[in-house]
Short mmCIF file of C-alpha atoms in Angstrom, two decimals:
data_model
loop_
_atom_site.label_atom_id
_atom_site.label_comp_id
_atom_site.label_asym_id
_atom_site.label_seq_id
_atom_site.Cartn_x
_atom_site.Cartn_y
_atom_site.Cartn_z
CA UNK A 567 20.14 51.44 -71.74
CA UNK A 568 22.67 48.72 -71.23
CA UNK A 569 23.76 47.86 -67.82
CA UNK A 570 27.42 46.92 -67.28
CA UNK A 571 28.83 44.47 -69.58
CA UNK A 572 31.38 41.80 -68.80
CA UNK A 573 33.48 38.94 -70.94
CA UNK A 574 33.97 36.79 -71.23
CA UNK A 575 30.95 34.64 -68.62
CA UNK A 576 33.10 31.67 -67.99
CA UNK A 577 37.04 30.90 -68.55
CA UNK A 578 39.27 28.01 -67.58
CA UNK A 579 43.18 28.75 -67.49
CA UNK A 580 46.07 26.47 -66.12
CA UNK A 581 48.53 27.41 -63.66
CA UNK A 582 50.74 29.83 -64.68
CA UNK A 583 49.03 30.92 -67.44
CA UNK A 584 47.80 34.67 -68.05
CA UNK A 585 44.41 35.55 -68.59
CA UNK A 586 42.37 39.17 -69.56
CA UNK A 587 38.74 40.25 -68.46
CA UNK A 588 36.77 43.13 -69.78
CA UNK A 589 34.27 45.29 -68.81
CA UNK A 590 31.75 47.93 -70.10
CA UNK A 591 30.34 50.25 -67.70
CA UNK A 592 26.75 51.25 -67.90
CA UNK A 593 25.93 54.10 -69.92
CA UNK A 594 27.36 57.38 -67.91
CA UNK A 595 29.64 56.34 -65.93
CA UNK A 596 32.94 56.95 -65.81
CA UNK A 597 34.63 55.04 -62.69
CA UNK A 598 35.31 51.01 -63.02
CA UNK A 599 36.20 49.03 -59.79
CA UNK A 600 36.89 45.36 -59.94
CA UNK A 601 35.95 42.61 -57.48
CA UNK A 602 37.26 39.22 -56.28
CA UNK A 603 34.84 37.25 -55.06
CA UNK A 604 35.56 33.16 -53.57
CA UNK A 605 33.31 31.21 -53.00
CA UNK A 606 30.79 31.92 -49.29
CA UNK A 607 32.75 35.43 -49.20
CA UNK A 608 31.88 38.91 -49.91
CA UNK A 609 33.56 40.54 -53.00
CA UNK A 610 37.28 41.93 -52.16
CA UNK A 611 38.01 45.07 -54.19
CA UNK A 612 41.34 44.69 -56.51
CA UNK A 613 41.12 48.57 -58.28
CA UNK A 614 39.38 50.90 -59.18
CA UNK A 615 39.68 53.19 -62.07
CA UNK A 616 38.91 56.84 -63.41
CA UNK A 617 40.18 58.93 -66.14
CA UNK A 618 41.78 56.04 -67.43
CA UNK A 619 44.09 55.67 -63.99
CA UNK A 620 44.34 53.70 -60.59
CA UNK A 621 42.99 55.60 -57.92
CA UNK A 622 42.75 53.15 -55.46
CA UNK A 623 43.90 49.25 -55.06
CA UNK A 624 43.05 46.90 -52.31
CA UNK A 625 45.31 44.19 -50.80
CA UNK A 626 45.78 42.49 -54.06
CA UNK A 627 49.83 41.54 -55.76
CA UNK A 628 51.00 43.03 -58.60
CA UNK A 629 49.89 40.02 -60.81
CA UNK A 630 47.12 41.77 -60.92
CA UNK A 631 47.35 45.01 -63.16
CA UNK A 632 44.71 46.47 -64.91
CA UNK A 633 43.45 49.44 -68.04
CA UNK A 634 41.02 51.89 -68.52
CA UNK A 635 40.14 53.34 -72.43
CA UNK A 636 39.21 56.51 -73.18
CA UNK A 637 35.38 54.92 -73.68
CA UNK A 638 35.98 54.55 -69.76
CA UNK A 639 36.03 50.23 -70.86
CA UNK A 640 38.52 48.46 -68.92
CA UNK A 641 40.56 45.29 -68.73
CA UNK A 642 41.81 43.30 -65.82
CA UNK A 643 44.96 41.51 -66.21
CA UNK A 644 46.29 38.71 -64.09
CA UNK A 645 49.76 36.80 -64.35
CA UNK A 646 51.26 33.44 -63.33
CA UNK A 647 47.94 32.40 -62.49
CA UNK A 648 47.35 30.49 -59.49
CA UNK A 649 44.92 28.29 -57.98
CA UNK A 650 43.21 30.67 -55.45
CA UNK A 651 42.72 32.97 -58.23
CA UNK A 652 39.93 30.95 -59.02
CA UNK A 653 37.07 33.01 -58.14
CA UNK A 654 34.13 35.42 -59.49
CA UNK A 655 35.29 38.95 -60.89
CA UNK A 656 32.89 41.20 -60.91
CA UNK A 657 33.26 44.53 -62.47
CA UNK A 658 31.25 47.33 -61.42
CA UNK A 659 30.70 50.88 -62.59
CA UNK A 660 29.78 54.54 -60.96
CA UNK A 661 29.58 57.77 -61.63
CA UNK A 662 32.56 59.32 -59.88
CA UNK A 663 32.63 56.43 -57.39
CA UNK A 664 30.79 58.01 -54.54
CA UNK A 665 27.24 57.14 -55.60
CA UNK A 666 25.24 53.96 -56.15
CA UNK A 667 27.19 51.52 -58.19
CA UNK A 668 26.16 49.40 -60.62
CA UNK A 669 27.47 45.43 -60.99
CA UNK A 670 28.08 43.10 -64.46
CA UNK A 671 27.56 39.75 -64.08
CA UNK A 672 30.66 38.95 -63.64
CA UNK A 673 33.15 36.38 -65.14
CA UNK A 674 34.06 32.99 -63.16
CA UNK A 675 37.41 32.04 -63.76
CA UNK A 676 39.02 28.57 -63.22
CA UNK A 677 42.26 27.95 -62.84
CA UNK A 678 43.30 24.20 -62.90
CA UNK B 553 39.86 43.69 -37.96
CA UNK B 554 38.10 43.52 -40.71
CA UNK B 555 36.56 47.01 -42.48
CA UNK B 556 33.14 45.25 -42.72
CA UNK B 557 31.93 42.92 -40.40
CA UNK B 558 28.47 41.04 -40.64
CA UNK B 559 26.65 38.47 -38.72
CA UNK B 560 27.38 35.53 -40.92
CA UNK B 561 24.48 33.32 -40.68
CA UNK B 562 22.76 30.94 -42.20
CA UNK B 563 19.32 32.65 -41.04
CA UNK B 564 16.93 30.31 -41.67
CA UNK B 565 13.37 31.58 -41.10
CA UNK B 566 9.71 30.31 -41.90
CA UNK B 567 7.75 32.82 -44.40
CA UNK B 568 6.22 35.70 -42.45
CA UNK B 569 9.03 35.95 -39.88
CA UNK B 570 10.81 39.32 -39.41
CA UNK B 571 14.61 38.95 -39.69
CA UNK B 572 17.12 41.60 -38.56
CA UNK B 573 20.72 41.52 -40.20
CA UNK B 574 23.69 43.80 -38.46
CA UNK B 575 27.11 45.38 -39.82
CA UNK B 576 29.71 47.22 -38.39
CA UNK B 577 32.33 49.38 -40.17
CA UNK B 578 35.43 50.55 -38.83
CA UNK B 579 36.24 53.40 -40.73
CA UNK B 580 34.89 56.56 -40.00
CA UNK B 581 35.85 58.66 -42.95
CA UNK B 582 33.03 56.55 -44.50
CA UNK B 583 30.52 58.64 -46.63
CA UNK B 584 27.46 56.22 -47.91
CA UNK B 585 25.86 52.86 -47.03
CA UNK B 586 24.46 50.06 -48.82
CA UNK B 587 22.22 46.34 -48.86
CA UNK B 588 23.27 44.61 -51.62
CA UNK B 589 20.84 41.00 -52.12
CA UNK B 590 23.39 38.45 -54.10
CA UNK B 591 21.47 35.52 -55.51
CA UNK B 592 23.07 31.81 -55.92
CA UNK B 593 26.45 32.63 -58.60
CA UNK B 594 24.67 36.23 -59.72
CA UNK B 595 25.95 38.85 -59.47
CA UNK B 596 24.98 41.95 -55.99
CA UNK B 597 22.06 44.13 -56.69
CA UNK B 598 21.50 47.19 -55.08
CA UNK B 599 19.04 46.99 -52.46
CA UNK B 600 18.58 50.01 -50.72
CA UNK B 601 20.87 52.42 -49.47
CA UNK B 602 21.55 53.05 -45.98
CA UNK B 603 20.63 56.62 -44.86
CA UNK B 604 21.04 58.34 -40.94
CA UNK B 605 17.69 59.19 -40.89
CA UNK B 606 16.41 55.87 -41.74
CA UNK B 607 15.19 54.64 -44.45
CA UNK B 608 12.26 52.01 -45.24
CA UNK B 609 11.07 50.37 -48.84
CA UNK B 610 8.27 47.94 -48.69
CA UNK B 611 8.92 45.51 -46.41
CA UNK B 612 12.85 47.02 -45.68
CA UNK B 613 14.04 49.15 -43.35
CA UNK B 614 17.20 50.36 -42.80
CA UNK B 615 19.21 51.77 -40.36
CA UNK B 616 22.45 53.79 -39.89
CA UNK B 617 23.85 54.85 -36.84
CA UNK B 618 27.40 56.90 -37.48
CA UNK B 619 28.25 57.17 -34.01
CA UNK B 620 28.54 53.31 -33.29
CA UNK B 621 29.29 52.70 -36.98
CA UNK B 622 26.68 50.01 -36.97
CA UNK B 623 24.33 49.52 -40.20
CA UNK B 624 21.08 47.43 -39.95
CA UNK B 625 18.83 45.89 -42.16
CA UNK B 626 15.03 44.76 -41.21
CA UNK B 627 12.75 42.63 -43.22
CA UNK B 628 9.31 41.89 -42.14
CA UNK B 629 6.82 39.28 -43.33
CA UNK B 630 9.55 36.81 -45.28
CA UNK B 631 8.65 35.87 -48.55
CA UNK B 632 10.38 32.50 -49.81
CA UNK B 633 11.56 34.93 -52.70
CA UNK B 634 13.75 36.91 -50.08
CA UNK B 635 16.49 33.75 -49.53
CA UNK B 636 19.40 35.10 -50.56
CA UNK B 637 22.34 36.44 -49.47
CA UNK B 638 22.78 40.23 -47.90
CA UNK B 639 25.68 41.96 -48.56
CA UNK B 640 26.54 45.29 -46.64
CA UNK B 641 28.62 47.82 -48.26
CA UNK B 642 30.68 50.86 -46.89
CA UNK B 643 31.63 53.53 -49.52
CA UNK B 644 34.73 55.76 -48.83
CA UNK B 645 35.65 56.32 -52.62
CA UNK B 646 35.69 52.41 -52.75
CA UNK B 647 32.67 50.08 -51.98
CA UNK B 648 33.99 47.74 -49.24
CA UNK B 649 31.49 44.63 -48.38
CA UNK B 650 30.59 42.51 -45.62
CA UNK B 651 31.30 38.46 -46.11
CA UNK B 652 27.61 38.32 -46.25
CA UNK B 653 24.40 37.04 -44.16
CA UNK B 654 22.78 34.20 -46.10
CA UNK B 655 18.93 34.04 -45.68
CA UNK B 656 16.63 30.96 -45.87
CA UNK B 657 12.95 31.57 -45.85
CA UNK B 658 11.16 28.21 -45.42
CA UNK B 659 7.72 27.15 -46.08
#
């Protein structure tokens, strides 16, 4: 039984630039929430998503947009990168979002 | 103020010492509680969750008390294998975490 699934591990973009992450949830779920995590802090939820829409979003700009498929996979987008989006995303996945959830390994991004 | 708030460490400890970590939440609509451990660049991993009635595993107890909206976590007899750091998570429809305690078991 996979777990959650995330691409790609490691990215470097440049200021300005765009850049897409994806995620697989474990088998049986159907919600997807995505974390921000910098470096010595805890994870900051960006969005989380069921039936293939936003339900909720935390404190994060509208560069940051994401997608959920139909296989309940999902995408996070970010624009006009900038330097403090350098960070860890982590995507993690739930059944409904009110039980135990369930974290990929996330991807570091690097923006130089 | 901050949804989650922890104690934020460094707790460094020698092995066999019994370390206590605290959280506070600030929302009251919340419905579960969790201890996430986060290794060096990996990824949280679900600990234990956090129930009113107390809850222990091994050498971890936890502790929930609704009316101060305080969470606890207790670990007795360190094991070097226990540094890490403890992330405390608040679930109303979206997990919210702590900034972490870091832990430091030493020889």
């Amino acid at each position: 039984d996979a777990g959650v699934t995330q691409s790609p591990t490691h990215l470097i973009k440049t200021r300005g630039q765009q850049v897409t992450l994806r995620c697989s949830p474990k088998s049986g779920h159907d919600t997807v929430s995505w974390y921000q995590q910098a470096l010595g802090q805890g994870p900051q939820f960006i969005f989380q998503y069921y039936e293939e829409e936003e339900r909720q979003r935390g404190n994060f700009p509208d560069r940051f947009s994401g997608h959920q498929f139909p296989n309940y996979s999902s995408e996070l987008n970010v624009n006009a990168l900038l330097l403090g989006d350098s960070a860890l995303y982590l995507c993690a996945s739930s059944m409904g979002g009110d039980y135990g959830y369930t974290f990929g390994s996330g991807t570091r991004l690097t923006v130089v | 103020r901050k949804e989650v708030e922890q104690d934020p460490g460094p707790f460094n400890v020698p092995e066999g010492a019994t370390v206590a970590f605290n959280c506070t939440y600030s929302n009251s609509a919340s419905q579960s509680f969790f201890w996430y451990r986060q290794d060096c660049r990996k990824e949280p991993k679900l600990l234990m969750s956090v129930y009113s009635s107390g809850n222990e595993d091994g050498r971890f107890t936890a502790q929930l008390n609704r009316a101060s909206q305080y969470i606890s976590l207790l670990i007795r007899d360190s094991k070097l294998s226990d540094s890490a750091t403890y992330l405390c998570a608040v679930n109303y429809n979206k997990l919210i975490f702590g900034a972490g305690t870091r832990l430091a078991v030493h020889p």
